[in-house]
CSV table of C-alpha atoms in Angstrom, one decimal:
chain,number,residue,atom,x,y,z
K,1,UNK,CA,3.1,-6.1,-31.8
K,2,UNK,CA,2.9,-3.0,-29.8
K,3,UNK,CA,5.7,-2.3,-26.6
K,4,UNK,CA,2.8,-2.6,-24.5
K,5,UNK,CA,1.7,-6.1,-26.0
K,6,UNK,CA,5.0,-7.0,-26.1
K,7,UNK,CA,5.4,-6.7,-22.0
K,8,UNK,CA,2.5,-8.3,-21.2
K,9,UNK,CA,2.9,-11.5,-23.1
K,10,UNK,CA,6.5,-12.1,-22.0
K,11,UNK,CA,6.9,-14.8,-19.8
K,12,UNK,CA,8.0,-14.2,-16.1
K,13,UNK,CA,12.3,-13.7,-16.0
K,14,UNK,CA,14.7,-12.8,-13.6
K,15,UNK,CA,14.1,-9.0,-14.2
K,16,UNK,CA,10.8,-9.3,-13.1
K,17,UNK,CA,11.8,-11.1,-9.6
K,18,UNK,CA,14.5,-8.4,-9.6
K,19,UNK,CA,11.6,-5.6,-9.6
K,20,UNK,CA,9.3,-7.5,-7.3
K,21,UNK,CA,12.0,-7.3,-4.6
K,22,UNK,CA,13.6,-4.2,-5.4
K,23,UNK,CA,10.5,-1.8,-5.4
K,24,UNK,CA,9.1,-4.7,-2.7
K,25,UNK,CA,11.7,-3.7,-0.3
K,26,UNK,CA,10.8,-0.2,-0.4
K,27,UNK,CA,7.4,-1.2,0.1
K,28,UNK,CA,8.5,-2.8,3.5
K,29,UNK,CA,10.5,0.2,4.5
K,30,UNK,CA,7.4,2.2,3.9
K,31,UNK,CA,5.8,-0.2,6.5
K,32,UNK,CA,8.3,-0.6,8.8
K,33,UNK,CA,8.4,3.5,9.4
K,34,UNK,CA,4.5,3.2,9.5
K,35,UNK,CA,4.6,0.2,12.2
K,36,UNK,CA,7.2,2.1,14.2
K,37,UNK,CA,4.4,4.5,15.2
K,38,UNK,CA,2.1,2.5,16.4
K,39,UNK,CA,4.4,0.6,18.8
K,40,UNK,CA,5.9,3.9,20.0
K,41,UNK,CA,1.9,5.8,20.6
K,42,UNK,CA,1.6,4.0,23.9
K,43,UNK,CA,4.7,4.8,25.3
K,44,UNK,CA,4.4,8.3,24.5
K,45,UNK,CA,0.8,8.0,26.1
K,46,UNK,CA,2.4,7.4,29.4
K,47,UNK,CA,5.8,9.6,28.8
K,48,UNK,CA,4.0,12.7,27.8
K,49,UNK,CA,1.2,12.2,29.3
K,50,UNK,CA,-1.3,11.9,26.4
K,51,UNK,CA,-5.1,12.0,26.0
K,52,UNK,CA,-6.5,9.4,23.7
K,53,UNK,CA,-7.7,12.3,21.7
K,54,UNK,CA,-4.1,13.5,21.3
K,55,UNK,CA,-3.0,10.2,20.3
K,56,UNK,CA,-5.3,9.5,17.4
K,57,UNK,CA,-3.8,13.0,16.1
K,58,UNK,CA,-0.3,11.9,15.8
K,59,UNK,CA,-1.8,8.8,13.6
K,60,UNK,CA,-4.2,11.3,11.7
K,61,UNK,CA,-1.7,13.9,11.0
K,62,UNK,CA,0.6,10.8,9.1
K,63,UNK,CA,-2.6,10.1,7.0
K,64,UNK,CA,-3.0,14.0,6.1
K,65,UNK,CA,0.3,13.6,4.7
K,66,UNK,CA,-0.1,10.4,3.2
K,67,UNK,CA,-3.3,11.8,1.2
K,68,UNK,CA,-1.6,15.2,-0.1
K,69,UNK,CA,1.4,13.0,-0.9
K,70,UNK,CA,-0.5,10.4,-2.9
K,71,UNK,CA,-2.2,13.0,-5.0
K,72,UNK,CA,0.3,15.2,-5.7
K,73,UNK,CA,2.9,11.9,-6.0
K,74,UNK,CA,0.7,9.9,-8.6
K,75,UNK,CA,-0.1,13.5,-10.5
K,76,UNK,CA,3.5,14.0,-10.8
K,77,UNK,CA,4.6,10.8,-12.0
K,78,UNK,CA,2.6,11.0,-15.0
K,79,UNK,CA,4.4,13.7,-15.9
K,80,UNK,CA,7.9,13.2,-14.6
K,81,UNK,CA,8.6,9.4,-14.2
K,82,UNK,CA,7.4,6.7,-12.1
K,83,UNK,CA,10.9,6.2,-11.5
K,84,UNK,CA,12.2,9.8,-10.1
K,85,UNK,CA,9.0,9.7,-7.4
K,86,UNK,CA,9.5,6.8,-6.1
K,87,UNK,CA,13.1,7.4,-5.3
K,88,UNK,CA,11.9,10.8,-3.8
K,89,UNK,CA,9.6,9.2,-1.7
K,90,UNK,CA,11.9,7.2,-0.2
K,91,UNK,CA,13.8,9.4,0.9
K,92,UNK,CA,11.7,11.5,2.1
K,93,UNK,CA,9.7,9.5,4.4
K,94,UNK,CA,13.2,8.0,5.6
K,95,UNK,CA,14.7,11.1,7.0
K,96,UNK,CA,11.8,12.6,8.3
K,97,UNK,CA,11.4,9.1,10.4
K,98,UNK,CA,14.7,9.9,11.7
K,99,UNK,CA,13.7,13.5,12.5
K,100,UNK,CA,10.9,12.1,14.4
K,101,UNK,CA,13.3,11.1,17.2
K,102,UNK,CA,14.3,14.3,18.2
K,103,UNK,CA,11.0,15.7,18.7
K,104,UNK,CA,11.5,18.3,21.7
K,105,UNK,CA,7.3,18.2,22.2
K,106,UNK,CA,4.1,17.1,20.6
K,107,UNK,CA,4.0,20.1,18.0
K,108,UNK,CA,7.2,19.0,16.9
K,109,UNK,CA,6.4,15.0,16.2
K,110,UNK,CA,2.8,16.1,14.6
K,111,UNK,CA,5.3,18.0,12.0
K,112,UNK,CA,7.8,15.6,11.3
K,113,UNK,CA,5.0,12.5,11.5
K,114,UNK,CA,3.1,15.0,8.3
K,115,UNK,CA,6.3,14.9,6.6
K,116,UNK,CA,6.8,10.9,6.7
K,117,UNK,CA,3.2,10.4,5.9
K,118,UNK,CA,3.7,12.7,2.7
K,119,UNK,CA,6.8,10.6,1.4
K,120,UNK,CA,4.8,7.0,2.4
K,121,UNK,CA,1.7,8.5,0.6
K,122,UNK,CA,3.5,9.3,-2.4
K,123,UNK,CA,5.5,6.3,-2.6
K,124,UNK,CA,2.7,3.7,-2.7
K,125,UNK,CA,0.6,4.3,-5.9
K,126,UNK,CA,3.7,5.1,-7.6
K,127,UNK,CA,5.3,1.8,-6.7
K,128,UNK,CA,2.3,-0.3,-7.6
K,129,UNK,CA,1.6,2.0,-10.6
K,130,UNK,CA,5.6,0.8,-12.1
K,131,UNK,CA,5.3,-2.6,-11.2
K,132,UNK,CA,1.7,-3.7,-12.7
K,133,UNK,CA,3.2,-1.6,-15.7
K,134,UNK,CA,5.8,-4.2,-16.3
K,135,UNK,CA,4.2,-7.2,-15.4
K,136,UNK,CA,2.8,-10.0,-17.7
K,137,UNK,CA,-1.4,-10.1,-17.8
K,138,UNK,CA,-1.0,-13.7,-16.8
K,139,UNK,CA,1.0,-12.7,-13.5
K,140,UNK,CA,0.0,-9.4,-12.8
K,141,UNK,CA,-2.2,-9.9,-9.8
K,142,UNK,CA,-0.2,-12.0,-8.2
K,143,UNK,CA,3.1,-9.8,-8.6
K,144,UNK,CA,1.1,-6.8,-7.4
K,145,UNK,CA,-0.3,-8.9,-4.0
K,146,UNK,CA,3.2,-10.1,-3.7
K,147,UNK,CA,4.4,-6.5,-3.9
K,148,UNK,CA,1.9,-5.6,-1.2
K,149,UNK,CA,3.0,-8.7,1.1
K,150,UNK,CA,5.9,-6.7,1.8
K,151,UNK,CA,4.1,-4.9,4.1
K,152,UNK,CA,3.8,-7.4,6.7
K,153,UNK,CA,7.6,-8.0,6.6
K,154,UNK,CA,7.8,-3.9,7.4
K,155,UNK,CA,5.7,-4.6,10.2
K,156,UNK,CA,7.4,-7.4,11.5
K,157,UNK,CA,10.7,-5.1,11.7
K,158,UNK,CA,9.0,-2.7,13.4
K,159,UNK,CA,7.5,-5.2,16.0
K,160,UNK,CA,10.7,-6.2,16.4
K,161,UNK,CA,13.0,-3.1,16.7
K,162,UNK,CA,10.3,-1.8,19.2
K,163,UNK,CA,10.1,-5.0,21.4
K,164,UNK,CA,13.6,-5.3,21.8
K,165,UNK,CA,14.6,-1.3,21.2
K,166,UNK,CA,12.0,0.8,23.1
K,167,UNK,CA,12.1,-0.9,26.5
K,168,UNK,CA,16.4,-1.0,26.3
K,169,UNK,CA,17.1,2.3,25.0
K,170,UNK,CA,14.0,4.3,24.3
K,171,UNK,CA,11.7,4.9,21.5
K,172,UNK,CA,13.8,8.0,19.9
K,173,UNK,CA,16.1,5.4,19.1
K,174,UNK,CA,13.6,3.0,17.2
K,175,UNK,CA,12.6,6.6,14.8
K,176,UNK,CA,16.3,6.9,14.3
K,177,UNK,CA,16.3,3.8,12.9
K,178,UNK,CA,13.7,4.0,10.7
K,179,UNK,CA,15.8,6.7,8.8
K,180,UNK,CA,18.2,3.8,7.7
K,181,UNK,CA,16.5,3.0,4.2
K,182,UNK,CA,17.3,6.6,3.3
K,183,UNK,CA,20.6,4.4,2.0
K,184,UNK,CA,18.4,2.0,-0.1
K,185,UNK,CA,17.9,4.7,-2.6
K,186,UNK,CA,21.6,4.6,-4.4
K,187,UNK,CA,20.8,0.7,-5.2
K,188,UNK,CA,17.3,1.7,-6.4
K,189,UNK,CA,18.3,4.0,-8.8
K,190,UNK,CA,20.2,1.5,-10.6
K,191,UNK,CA,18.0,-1.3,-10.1
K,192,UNK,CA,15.1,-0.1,-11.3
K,193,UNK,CA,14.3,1.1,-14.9
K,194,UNK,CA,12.1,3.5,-16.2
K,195,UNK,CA,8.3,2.4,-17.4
K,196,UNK,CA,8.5,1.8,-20.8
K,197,UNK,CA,4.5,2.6,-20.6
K,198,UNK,CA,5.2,6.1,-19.7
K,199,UNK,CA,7.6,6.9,-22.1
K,200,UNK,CA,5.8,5.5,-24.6
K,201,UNK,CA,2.6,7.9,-23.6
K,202,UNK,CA,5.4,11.1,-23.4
K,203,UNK,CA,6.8,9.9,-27.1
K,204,UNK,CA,10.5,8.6,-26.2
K,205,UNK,CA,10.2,6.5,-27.6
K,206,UNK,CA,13.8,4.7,-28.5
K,207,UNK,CA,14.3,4.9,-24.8
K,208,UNK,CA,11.4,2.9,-24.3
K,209,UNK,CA,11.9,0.4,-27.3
K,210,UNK,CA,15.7,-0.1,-25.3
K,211,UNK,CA,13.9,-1.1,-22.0
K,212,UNK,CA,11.4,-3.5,-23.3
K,213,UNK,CA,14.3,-5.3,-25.5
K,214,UNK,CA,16.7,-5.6,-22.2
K,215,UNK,CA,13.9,-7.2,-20.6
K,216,UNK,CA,13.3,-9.4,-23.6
K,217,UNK,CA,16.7,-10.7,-23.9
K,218,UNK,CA,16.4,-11.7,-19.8
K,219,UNK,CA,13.3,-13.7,-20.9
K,220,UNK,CA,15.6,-15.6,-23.9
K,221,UNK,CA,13.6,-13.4,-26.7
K,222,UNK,CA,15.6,-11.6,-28.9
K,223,UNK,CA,14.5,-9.3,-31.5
K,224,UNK,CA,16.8,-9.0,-34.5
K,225,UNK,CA,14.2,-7.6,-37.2
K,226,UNK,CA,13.9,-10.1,-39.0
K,227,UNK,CA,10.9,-13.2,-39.0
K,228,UNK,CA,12.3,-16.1,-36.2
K,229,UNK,CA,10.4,-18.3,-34.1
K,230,UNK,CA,10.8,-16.1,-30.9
K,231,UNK,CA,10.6,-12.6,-32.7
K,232,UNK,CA,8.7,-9.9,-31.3
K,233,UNK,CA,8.0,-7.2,-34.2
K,234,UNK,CA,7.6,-3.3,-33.0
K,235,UNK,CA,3.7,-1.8,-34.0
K,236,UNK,CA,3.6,1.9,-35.0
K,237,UNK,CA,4.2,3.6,-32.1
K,238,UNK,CA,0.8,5.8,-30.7
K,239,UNK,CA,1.2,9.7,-30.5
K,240,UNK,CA,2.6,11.5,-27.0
K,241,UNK,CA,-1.0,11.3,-24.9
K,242,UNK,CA,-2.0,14.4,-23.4
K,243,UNK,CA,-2.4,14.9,-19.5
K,244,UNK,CA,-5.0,14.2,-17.8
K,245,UNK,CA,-6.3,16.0,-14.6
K,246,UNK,CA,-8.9,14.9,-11.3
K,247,UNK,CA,-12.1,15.6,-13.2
K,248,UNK,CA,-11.5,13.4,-16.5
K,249,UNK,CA,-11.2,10.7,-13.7
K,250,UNK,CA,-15.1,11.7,-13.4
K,251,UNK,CA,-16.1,11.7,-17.1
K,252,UNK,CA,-17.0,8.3,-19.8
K,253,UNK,CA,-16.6,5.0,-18.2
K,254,UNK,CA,-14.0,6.5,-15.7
K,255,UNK,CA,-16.5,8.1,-13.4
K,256,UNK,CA,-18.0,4.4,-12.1
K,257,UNK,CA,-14.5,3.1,-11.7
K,258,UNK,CA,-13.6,6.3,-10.2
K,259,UNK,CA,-16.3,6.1,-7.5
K,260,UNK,CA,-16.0,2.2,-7.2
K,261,UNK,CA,-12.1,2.6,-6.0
K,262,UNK,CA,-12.8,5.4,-3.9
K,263,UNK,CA,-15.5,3.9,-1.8
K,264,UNK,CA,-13.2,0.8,-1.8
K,265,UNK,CA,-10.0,2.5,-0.5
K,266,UNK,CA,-11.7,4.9,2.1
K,267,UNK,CA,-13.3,2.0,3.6
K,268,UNK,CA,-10.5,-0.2,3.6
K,269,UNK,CA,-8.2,2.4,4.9
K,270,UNK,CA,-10.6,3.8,7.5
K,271,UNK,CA,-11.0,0.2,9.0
K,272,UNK,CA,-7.1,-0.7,8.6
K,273,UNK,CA,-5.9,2.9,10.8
K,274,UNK,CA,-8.4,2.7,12.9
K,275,UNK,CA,-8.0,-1.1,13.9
K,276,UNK,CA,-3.8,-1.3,13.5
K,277,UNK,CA,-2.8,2.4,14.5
K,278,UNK,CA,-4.5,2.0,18.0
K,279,UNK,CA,-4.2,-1.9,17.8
K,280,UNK,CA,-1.4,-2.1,20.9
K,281,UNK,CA,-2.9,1.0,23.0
K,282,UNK,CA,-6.4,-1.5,22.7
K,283,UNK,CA,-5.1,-4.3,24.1
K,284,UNK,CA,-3.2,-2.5,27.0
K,285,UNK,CA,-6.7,-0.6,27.2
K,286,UNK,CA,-7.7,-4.4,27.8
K,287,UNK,CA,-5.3,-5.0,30.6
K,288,UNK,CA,-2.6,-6.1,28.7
K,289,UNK,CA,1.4,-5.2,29.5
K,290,UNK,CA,2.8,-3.6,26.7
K,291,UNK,CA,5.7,-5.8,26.1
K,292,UNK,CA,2.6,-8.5,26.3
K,293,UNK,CA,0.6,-6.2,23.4
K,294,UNK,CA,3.9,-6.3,21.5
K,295,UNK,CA,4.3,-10.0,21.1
K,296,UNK,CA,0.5,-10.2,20.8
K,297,UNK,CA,1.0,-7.5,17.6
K,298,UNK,CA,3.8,-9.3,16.0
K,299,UNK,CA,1.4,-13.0,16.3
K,300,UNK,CA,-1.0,-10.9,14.6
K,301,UNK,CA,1.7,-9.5,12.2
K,302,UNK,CA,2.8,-12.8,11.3
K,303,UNK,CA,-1.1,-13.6,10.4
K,304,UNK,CA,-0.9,-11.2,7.4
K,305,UNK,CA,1.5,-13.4,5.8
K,306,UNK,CA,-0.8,-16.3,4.7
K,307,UNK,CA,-3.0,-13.8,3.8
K,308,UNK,CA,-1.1,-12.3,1.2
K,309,UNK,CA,0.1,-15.5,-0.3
K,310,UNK,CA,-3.5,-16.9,-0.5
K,311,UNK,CA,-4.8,-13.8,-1.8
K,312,UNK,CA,-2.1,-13.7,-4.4
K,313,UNK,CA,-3.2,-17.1,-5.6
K,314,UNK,CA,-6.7,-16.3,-5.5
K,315,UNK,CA,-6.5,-13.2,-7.5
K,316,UNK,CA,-5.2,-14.8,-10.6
K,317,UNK,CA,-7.4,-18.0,-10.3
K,318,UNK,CA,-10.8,-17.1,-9.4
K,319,UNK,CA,-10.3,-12.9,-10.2
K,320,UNK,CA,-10.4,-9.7,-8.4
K,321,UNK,CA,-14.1,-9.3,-7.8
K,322,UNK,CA,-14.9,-12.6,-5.8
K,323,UNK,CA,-11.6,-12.8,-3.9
K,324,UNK,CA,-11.7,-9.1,-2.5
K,325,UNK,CA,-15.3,-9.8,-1.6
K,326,UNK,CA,-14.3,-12.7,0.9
K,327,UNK,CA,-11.3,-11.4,2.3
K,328,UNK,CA,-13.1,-7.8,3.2
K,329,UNK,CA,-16.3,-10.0,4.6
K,330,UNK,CA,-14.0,-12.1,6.4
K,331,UNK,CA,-12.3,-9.2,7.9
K,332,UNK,CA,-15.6,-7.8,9.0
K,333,UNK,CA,-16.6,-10.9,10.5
K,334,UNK,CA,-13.6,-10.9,12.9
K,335,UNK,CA,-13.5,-7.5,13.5
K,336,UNK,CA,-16.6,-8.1,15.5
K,337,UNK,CA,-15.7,-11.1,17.1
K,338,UNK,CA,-12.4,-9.0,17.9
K,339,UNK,CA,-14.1,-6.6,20.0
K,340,UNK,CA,-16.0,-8.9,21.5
K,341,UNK,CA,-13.0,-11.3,23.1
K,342,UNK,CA,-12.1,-11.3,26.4
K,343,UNK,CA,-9.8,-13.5,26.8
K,344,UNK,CA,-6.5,-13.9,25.6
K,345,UNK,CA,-7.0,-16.9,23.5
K,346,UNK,CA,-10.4,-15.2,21.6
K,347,UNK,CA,-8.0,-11.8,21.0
K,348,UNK,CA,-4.8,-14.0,19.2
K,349,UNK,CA,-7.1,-16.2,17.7
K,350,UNK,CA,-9.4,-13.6,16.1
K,351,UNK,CA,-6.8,-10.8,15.5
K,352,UNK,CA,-4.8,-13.3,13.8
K,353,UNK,CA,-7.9,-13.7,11.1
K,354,UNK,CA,-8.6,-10.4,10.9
K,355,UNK,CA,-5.2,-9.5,10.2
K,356,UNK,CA,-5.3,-12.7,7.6
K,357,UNK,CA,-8.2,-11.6,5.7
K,358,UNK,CA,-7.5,-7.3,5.8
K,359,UNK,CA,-3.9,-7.6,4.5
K,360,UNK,CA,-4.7,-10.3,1.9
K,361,UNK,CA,-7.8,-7.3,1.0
K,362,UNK,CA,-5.1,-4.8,0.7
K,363,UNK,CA,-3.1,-6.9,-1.9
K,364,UNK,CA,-6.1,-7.3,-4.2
K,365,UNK,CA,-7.2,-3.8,-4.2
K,366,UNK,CA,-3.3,-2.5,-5.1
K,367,UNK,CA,-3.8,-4.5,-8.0
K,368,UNK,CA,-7.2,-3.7,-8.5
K,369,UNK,CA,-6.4,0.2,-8.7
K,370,UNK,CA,-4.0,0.3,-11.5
K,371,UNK,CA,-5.9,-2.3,-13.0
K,372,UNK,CA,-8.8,0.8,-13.6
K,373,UNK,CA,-7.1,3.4,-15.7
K,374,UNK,CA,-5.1,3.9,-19.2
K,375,UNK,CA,-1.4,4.6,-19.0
K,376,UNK,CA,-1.7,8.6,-19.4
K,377,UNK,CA,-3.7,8.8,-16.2
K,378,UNK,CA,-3.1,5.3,-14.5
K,379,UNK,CA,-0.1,6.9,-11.3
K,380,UNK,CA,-3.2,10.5,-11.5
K,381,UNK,CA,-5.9,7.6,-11.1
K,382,UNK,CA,-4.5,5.3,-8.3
K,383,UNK,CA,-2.9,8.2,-6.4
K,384,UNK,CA,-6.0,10.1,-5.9
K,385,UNK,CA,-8.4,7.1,-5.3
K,386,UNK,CA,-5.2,6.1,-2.2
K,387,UNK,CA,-5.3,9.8,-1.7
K,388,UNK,CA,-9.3,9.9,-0.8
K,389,UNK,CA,-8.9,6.6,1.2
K,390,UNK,CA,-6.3,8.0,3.3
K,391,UNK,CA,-9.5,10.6,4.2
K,392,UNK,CA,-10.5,7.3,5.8
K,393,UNK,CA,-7.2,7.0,7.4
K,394,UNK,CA,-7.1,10.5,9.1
K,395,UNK,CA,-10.7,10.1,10.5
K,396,UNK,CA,-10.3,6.5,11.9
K,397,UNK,CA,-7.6,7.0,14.7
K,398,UNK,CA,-9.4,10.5,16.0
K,399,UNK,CA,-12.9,8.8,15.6
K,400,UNK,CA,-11.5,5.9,18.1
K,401,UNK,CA,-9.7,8.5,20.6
K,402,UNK,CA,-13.5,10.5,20.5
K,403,UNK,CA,-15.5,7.5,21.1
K,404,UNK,CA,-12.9,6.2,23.6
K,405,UNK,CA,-12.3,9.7,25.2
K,406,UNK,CA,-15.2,11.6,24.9
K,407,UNK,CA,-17.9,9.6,23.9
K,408,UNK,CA,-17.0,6.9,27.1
K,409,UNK,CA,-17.4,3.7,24.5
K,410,UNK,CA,-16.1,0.5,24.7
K,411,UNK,CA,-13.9,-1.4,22.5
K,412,UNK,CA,-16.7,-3.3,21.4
K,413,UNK,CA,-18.3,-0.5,20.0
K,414,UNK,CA,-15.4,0.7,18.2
K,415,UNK,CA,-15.5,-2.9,16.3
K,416,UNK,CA,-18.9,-3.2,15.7
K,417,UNK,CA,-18.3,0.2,13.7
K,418,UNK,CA,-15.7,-1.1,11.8
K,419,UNK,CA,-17.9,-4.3,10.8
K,420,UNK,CA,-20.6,-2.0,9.5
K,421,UNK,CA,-17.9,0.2,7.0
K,422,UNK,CA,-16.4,-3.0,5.9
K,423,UNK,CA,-20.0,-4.4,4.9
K,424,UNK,CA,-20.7,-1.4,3.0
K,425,UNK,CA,-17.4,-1.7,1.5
K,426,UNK,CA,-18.4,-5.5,0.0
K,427,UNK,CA,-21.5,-3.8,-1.0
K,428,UNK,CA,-19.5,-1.5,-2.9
K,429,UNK,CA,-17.2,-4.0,-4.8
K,430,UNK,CA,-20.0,-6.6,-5.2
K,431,UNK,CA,-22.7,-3.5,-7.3
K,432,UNK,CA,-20.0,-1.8,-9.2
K,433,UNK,CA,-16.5,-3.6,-9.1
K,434,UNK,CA,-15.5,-5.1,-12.7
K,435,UNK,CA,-13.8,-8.4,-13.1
K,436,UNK,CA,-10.2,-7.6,-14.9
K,437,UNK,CA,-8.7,-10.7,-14.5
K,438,UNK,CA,-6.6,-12.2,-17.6
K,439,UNK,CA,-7.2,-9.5,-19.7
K,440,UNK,CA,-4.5,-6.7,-20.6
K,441,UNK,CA,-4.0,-3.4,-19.6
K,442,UNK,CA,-4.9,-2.1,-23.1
K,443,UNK,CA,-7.7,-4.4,-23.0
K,444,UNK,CA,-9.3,-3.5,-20.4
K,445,UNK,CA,-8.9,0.4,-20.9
């Protein structure tokens, strides 16, 4: 039985909780610097005297760093380590939240906000790309939607720290907070091994054959060599796989998986930005206080919870294909019925659905992504498909500022636009989206 085989049919241990919370935590740092943002925009409105147009820049220029830093990020971690990037990442994104707060001007936070969004952007595929790597076929898609329900937690925090921080002390103080999981990274580097995966694809081997028997002997398997009941025997191992670049993501059976995730994640992305970057400067657009906006935010947040959890049952028992076609239908739906609410009861009730069925679409398509390429170009693969998506995510906040700006639209336009991307995104996974669940990573590459 190959490494890779070996992984996947183990059952679920304490190691793998221990990774699910470990690399989950720095999934809900990630959110909590991206949430802080978005609760500090209207403020800054009002303090520096903002134009809507100026606004959606500060949430573009994030999402121009978030798609340099996935590409480069995923590229890099099939060649150096999964493991090395993400603790990078972290770091990165940490400090330069922290920076953030001392922003003298608005060419000064568009800087520092470009330097966060390249850590976050890097992080992500990396993370998901480490964990779906080490997870059993039977568990895998809920692991990686429970990975992504971290998010919500993130954004929780940052709901938090910005109601109670921002109108007390200001909102540098909630960016220097935000630098705080710069810490996290000594425990990470401990907690969290090396893929076995990718060292197996680079040929070190013995390192890799160490790993998987650690986690073996957490799951009460123990491989002495010799025939037992519980023995795992060690297959031949594959020669070192060569590297892969952007265009033999376009080549054999690649190139419709290729174009399936990208259409997937630049839709999902554009509608996600657009609708939760701008989400508290549209309800105080509405006539809402903002301390009002933030509770209404956090109800919302608190939505994406259920979401996660339903969608990481879902994933495994009726597969991928079906469940991310309801949940991005179901956030279409309300995303109309969103901007069409005018009073306070439609908003919570249909922002708390629409935040229910986007963030339960976001877990499936992390594990969707992954899911979609071999081991040599699996981090390549998922970072540049995030990569294009955030293309989404730089447009969305600048296309709302132009059409609230400029263009004199309502809201209700703005949501009727989002309805029609995240139809053609259920188009998208309905004609060309595979089914993967149950089946291997080696199986289904």
């Amino acid at each position: 039985m190959s490494l890779t085989k070996r992984l996947e049919n183990l059952p679920v241990s304490r190691f793998h909780y221990i990774l699910l919370i470990t690399a989950g935590l720095g999934w809900m740092f990630d959110s909590m610097d991206t949430g802080i943002v978005s609760f500090v925009l209207p403020v800054l409105m009002k303090t520096w005297n903002l134009s809507t147009e100026q606004v959606g820049y500060i949430g573009s220029i994030g999402l121009v760093g978030m798609a340099l830093g996935a590409v480069l990020g995923g590229s890099i971690a099939d060649i150096v380590g999964r493991k090395k990037v993400f603790a990078f990442t972290l770091a990165m994104y940490s400090i330069a939240t922290g920076l953030c707060g001392l922003s003298w001007n608005y060419g000064s936070l568009l800087f520092f906000r470009f330097l966060v969004g390249f850590g976050l952007g890097g992080q992500l595929p990396v993370a998901v790309t480490l964990v779906s790597e080490f997870s059993p076929v039977k568990h895998r898609g809920k692991f990686l939607v429970l990975l992504e329900s971290f998010w919500a937690a993130g954004w929780l925090i940052a709901a938090l720290i910005s109601y109670v921080v921002i109108p007390r002390f200001g909102w540098p103080v909630a960016f220097f907070i935000g630098a705080a999981p710069a810490l996290y990274i000594f425990y990470l580097w401990k907690a969290i091994p090396e893929s076995p995966r990718y060292l197996e694809a680079k040929g070190r081997y013995a390192e890799a054959e160490a790993i998987v028997a650690k986690v073996e002997a957490q799951a009460g398997i123990k491989y002495t060599g010799e025939k037992e009941e519980k023995e795992v025997t060690p297959a031949p191992a594959a020669a070192p796989a060569s590297q892969v670049t952007v265009l033999d993501l376009f080549k054999g059976k690649l190139l419709r998986r290729t174009v399936f995730l990208w259409i997937m994640w630049f839709g999902v992305v554009f509608s996600y930005y657009g609708i939760f970057t701008w989400l508290p400067s549209l309800l105080a657009l509405k006539g809402f206080a903002l301390t009002k906006s933030f509770s209404y935010v956090m109800a919302m947040t608190l939505a994406q919870v259920p979401g996660y959890f339903s969608a990481a049952y879902f994933v495994d028992k009726i597969g991928r294909k079906p469940t991310m076609t309801v949940y991005i239908l179901g956030t279409a739906v309300c995303a109309y019925f969103f901007g069409q609410a005018n009073t306070a009861a439609m908003i919570l009730t249909f922002g708390c659905l629409m935040s229910f069925f986007n963030l339960g679409a976001w877990g499936v398509i992390y594990t969707y992504s992954p899911e979609m390429y071999p081991t040599r170009a699996r981090a390549t693969g998922t970072g540049w498909a995030a990569g294009f998506g955030r293309i989404g995510g730089i447009l969305a906040p600048i296309v709302v500022g132009s059409m609230l700006g400029t263009m004199k639209m309502t809201t209700n336009a703005v949501f009727v636009m989002f309805t029609i991307v995240l139809i053609i995104v259920a188009l998208d996974v309905l004609i060309l989206g595979e089914e993967t669940k149950g089946k291997s990573l080696d199986d289904i590459n």
